[in-house]
Coordinates of C-alpha atoms and ligand atoms in Angstrom, one line a residue:
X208 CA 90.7 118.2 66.2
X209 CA 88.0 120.7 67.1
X210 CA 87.3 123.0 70.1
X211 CA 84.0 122.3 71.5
X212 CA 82.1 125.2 72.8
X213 CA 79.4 122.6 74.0
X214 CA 79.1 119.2 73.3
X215 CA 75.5 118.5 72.3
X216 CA 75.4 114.7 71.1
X217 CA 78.1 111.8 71.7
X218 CA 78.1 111.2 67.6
X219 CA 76.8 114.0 64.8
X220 CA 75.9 113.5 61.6
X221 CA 76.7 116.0 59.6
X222 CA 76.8 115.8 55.7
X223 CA 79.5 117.0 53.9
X224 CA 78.9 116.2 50.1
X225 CA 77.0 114.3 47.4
X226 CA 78.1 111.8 44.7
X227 CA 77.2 112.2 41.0
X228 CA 74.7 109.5 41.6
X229 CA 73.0 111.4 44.3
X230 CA 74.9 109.6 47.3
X231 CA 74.9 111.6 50.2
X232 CA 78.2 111.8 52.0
X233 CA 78.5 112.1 56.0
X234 CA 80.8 112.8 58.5
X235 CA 80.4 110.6 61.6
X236 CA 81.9 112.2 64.1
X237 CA 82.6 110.6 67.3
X238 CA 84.1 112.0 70.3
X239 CA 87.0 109.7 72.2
X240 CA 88.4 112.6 74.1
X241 CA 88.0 116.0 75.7
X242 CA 90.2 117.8 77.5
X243 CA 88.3 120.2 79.2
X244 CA 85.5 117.9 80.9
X245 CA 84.9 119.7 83.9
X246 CA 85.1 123.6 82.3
X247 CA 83.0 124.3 79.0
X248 CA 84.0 127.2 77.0
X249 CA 80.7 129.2 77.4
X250 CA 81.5 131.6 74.7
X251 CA 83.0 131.4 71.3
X252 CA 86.1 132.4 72.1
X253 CA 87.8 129.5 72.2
X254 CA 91.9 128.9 71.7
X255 CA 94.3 125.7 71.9
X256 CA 97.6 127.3 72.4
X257 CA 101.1 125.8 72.4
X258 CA 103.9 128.4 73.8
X259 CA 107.4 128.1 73.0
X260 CA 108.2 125.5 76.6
X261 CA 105.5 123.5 75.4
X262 CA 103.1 124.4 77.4
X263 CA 99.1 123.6 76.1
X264 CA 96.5 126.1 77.0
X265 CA 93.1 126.3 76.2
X266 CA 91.6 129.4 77.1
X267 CA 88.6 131.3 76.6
X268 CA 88.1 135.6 77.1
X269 CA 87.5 134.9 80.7
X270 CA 90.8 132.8 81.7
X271 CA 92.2 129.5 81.2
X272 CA 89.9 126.1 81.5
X273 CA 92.5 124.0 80.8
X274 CA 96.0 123.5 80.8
X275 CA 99.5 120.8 80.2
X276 CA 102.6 120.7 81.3
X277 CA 105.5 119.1 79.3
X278 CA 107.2 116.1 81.2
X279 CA 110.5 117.9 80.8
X280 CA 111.7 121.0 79.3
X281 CA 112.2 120.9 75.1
X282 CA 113.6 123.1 72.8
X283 CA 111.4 123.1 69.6
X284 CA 107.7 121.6 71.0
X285 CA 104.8 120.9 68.2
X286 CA 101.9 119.7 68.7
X287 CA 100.3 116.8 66.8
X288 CA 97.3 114.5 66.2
X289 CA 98.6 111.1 65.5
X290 CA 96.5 108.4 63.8
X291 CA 96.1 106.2 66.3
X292 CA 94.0 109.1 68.5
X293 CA 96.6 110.0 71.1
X294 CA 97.3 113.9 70.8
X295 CA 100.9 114.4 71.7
X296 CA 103.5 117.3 72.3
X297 CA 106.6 116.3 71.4
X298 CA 110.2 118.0 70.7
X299 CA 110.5 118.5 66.7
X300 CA 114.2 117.6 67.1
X301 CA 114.2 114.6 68.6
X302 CA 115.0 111.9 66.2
X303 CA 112.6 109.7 68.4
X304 CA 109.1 110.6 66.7
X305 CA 107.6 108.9 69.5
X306 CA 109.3 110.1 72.6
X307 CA 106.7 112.2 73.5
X308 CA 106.5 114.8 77.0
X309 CA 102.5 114.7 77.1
X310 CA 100.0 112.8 75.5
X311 CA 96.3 112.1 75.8
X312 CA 96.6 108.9 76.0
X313 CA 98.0 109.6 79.8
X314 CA 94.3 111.0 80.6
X315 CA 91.6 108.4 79.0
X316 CA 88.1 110.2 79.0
X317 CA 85.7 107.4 78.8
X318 CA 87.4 105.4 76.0
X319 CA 90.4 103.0 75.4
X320 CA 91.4 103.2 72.1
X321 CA 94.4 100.7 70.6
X322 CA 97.3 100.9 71.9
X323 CA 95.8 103.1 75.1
X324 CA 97.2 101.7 78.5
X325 CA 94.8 101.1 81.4
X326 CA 96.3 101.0 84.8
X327 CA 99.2 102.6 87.0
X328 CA 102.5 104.2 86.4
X329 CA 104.4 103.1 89.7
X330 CA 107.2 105.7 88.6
X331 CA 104.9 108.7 88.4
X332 CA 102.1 107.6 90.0
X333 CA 99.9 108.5 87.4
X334 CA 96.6 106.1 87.4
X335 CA 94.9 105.4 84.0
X336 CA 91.6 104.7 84.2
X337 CA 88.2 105.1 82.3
X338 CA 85.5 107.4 83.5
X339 CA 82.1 107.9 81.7
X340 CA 80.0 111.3 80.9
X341 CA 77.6 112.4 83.0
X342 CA 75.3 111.7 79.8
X343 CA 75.4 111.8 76.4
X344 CA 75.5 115.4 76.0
X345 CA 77.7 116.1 79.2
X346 CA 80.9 115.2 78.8
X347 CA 81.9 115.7 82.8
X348 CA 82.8 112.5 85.0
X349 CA 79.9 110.6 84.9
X350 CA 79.5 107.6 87.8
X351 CA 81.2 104.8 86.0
X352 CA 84.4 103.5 86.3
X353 CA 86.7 101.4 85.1
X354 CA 90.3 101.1 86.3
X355 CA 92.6 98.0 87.8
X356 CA 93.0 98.0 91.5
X357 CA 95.8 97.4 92.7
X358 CA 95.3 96.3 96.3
X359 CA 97.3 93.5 97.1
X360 CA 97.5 91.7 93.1
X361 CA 96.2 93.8 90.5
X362 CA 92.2 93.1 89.4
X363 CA 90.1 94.7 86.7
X364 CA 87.3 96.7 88.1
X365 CA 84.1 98.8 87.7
X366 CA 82.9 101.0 90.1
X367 CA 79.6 102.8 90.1
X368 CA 80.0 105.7 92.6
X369 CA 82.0 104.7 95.3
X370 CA 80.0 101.5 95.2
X371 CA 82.5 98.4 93.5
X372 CA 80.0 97.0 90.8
X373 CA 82.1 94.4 88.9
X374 CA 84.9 92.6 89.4
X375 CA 86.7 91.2 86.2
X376 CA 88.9 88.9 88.6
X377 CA 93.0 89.1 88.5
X378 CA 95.2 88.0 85.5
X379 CA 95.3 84.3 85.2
X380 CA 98.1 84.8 82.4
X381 CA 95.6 84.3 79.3
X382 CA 92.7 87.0 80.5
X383 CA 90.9 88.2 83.3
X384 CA 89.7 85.2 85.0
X385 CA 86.2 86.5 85.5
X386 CA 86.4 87.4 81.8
X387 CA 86.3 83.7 79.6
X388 CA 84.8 85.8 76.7
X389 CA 88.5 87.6 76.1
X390 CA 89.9 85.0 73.8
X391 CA 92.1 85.2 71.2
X392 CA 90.4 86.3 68.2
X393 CA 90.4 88.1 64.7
X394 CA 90.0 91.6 65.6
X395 CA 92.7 92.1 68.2
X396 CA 95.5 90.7 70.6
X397 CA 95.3 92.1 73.9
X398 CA 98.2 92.2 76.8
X399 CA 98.3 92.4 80.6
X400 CA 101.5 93.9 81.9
X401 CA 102.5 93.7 85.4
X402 CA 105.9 94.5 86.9
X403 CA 107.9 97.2 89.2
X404 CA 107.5 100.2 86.8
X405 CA 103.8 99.6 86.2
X406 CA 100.9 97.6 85.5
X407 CA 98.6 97.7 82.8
X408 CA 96.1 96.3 80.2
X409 CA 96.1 97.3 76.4
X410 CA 94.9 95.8 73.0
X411 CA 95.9 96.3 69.8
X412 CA 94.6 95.9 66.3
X413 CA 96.1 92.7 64.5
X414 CA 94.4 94.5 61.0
X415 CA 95.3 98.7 60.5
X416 CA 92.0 99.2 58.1
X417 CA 89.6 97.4 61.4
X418 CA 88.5 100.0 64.0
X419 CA 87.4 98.7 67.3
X420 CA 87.0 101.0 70.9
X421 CA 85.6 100.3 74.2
X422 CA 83.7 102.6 76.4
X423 CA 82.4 103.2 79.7
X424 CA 78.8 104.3 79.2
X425 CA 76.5 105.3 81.9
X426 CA 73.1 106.1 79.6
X427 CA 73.4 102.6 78.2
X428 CA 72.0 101.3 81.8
X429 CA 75.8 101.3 83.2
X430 CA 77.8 98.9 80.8
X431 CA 81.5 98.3 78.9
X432 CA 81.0 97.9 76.0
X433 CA 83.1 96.6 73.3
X434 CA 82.5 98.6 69.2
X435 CA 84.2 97.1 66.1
X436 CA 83.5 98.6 62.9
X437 CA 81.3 97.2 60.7
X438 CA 82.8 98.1 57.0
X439 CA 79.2 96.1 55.3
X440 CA 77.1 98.8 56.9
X441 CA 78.7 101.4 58.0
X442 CA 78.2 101.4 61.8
X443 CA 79.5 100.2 65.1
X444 CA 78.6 96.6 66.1
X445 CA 78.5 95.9 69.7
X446 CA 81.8 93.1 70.1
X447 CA 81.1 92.5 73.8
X448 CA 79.4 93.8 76.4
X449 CA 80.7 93.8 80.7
X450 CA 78.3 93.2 83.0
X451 CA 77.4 90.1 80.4
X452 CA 74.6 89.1 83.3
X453 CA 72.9 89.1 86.8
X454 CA 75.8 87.0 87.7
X455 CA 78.1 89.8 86.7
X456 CA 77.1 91.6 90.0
X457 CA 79.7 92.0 92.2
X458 CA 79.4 90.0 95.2
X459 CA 75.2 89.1 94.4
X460 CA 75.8 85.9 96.1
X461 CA 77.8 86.8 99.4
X462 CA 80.4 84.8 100.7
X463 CA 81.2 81.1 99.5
X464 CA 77.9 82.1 97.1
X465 CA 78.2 80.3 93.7
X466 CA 76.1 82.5 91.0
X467 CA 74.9 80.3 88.1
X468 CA 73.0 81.7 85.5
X469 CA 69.8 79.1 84.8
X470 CA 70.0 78.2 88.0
X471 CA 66.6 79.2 90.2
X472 CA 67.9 81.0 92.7
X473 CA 70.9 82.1 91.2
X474 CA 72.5 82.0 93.8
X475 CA 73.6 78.7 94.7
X476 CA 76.5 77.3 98.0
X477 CA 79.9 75.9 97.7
X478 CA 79.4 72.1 98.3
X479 CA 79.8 71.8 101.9
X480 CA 77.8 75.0 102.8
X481 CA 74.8 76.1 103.6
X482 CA 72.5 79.7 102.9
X483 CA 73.0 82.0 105.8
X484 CA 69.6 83.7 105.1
X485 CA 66.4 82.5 104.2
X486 CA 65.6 80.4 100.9
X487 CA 64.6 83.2 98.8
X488 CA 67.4 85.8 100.0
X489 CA 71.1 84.5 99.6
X490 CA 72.5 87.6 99.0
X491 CA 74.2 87.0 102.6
X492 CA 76.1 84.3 101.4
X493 CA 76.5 80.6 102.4
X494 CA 77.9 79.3 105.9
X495 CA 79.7 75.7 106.7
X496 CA 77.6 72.6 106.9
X497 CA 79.7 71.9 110.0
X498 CA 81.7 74.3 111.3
X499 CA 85.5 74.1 110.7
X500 CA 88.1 72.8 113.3
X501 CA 91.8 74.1 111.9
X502 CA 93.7 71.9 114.5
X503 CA 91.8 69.0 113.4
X504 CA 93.4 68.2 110.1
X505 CA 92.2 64.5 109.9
X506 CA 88.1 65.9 109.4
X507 CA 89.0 68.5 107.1
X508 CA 90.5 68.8 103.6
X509 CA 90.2 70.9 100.2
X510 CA 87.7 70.3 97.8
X511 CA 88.4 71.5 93.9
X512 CA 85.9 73.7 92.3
X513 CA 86.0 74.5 88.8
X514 CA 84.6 77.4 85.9
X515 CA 85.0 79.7 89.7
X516 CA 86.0 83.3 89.1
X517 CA 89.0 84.0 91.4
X518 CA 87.9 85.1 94.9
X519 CA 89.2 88.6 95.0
X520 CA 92.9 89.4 95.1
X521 CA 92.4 92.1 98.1
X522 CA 92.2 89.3 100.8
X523 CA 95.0 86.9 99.2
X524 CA 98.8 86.4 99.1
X525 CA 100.7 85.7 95.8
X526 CA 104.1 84.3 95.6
X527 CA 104.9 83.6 91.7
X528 CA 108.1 81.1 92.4
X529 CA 105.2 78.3 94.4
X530 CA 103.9 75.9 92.7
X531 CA 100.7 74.2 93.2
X532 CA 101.6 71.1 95.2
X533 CA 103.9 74.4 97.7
X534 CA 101.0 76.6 98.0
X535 CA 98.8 73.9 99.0
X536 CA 101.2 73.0 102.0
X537 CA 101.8 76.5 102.4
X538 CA 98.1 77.0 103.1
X539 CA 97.4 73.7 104.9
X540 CA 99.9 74.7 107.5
X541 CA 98.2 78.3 108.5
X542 CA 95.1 78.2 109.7
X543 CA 93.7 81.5 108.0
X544 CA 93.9 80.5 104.7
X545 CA 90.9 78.7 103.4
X546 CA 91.8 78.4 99.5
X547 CA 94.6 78.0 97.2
X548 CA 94.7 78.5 93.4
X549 CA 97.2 78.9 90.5
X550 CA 97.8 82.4 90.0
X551 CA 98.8 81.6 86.4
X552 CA 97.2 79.1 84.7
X553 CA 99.5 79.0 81.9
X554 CA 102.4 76.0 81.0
X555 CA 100.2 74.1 83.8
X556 CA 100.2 76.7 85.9
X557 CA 102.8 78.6 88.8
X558 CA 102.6 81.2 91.5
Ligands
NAG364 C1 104.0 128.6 78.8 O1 102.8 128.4 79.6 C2 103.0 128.0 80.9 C3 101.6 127.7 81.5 O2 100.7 128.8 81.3 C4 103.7 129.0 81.7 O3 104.0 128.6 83.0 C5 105.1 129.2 81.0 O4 105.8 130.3 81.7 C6 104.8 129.7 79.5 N1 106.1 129.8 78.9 C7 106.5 130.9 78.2 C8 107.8 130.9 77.6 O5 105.7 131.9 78.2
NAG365 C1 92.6 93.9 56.6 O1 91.3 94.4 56.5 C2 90.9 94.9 55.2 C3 89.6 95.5 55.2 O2 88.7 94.8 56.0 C4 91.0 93.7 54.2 O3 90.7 94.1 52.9 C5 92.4 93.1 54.2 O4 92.4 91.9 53.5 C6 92.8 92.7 55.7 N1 94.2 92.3 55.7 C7 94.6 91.2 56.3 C8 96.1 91.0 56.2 O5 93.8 90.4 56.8
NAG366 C1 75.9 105.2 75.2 O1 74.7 104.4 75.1 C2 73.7 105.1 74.5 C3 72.4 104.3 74.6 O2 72.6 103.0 74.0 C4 74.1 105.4 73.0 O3 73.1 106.1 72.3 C5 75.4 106.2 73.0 O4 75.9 106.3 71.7 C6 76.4 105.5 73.8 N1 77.6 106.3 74.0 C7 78.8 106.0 73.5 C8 79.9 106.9 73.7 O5 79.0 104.9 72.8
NAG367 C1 99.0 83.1 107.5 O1 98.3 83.8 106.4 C2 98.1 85.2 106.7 C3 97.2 85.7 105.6 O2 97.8 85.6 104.4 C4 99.4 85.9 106.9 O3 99.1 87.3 107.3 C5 100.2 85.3 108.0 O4 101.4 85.9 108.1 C6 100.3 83.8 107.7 N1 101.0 83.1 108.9 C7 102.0 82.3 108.8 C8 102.5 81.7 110.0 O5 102.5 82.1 107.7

């Protein structure tokens, strides 16, 4: 753990030793957290101070530029860097050694570590959610976001500004259903939790001696970006990168738009539909070939599209216990609802 007067570069090198053989040894240090984003310590007096109701305060000669409060009040508080990242307070007597009363992990900087949680607390309220520095040497809230939305059924999101900027899709019960890269795979298992106390995404290592992060970057032209360790040369290796493509662009196409990537425009209609602007510009999204009657159910019908991201979760209505063949009558019969879909594609699919 280190105080940081001023933060002047995202990784440093620094070398800390030589081999017999004339190997130089560095330190790669990399920064996942910071408490104090928003209030540098200008000077160097710097302190990280735990008092005896477990209270953290980081102060400098002129005042305090940060503080945290225990969730409850302990008897013997200590303060400790765990492996995994997360730096906790927690009461020295509890038997528990993970019941802690703060931890870092409840604020995420700009990087989700394992076993980190991204999403909402219902109890508490708290939100967890990734923001990026300003830039690489400026560790205050940058522009980018990443958080889940909860409006209506939860989504994964990125914002950039107020602006929404991409739209992972909800939970299909295997991944983010604008997300098919998020497969099972050999460098970790990852989990989507949604229920009354809280919702959440989180990963975790399936192999202790692998390393892997992601991180909301704003210098690297605004992108998520998955790291895994590379043990062969030393260095992160990019695992996966969000916005992937044009495509990725939230809402490029406009309404009933179909973005395909090799595709000239990209931007392409539903079948039955028709580009509301000219050839060229499609951004304003597609309109009916003819236009739709509700009452006239004998003309009209539901066609199945495939490999679609789900349209976004704001403007639907989820009910787990349906089934397919339900929600389709459930739909048919009100005339404001234009599209049904599994909410969970697993064991052939419910909700
Ligand atoms: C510990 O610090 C907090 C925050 O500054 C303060 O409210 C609390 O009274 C302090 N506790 C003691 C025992 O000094
Ligand atoms: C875990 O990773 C280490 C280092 O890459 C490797 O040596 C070890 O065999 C792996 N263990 C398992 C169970 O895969
Ligand atoms: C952000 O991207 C820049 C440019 O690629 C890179 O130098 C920097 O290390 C990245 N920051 C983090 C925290 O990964
Ligand atoms: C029709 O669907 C809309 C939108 O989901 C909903 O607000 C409305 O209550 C539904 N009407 C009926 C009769 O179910």
């Amino acid at each position: 753990m280190e105080i940081l007067k001023w933060v002047s570069s995202v990784q440093v090198v620094q070398q800390i030793g030589t081999w017999e053989s004339g190997t130089r040894i560095y330190l790669l240090k990399l920064f996942v957290w910071v408490a104090n984003r928003q209030n540098p310590i200008n000077d160097s007096s710097g302190t990280l101070m735990i008092n005896s109701t477990g209270h953290l305060v980081l102060s400098q000669k002129s005042g305090v530029v940060w503080s945290a409060n225990p969730a409850r009040p302990i008897q013997t508080p200590i303060l400790q860097l765990r492996d995994s990242g997360n730096l906790v307070v927690r009461d020295d007597k509890d038997e528990n050694s993970e019941n802690y009363v703060w931890q870092s992990f409840d604020y995420p900087c700009d990087t989700l570590l394992p076993g980190m949680k991204l999403g909402w607390d219902f109890k508490t309220g708290l939100q967890r959610r990734l923001v990026s520095w300003k830039s690489s040497d400026d560790p205050s809230p940058g522009d980018l976001t990443w958080e889940i939305d909860i409006n209506n059924y939860p989504e994964s999101v990125m914002f950039r500004g107020s602006e929404k900027y991409y739209r992972g899709g909800p939970w299909n019960g295997l991944r983010f259903s604008g997300a098919p890269e998020l497969k099972p795979n050999p460098l970790f298992k990852f989990e989507f939790v949604f229920n009354e106390d809280e919702v959440y995404y989180t990963y975790n290592l399936l192999n202790n001696s692998e390393k892997s992060r992601i991180v909301v970057n704003q210098t690297n032209g605004y992108t998520r970006d998955r790291y895994a360790w590379n043990s062969v040369t030393q260095s992160w290796d990019v695992f996966a990168t969000v916005p992937r493509d044009k495509c990725d662009k939230y809402a490029l196409c406009g309404a009933y738009g179909n973005c395909i990537i090799g595709e000239s425009p990209v931007c392409q209609c539903l079948e039955g539909f028709k580009p509301k602007g000219n050839l060229m510009d499609r951004s304003h999204g597609c309109i009916r070939n003819k236009p739709f009657n509700c009452q006239d159910k004998d003309s009209s019908g539901f066609l199945k599209f495939r490999s679609l991201k789900l349209p976004e979760t704001a403007y639907s209505w989820v009910n787990e216990s349906l089934n397919l063949k339900e929600c389709k009558a459930k739909c048919w019969s009100n005339c404001s609802c234009t599209a049904y879909a599994n909410s969970n594609i697993r064991g052939g699919g419910s909700g």
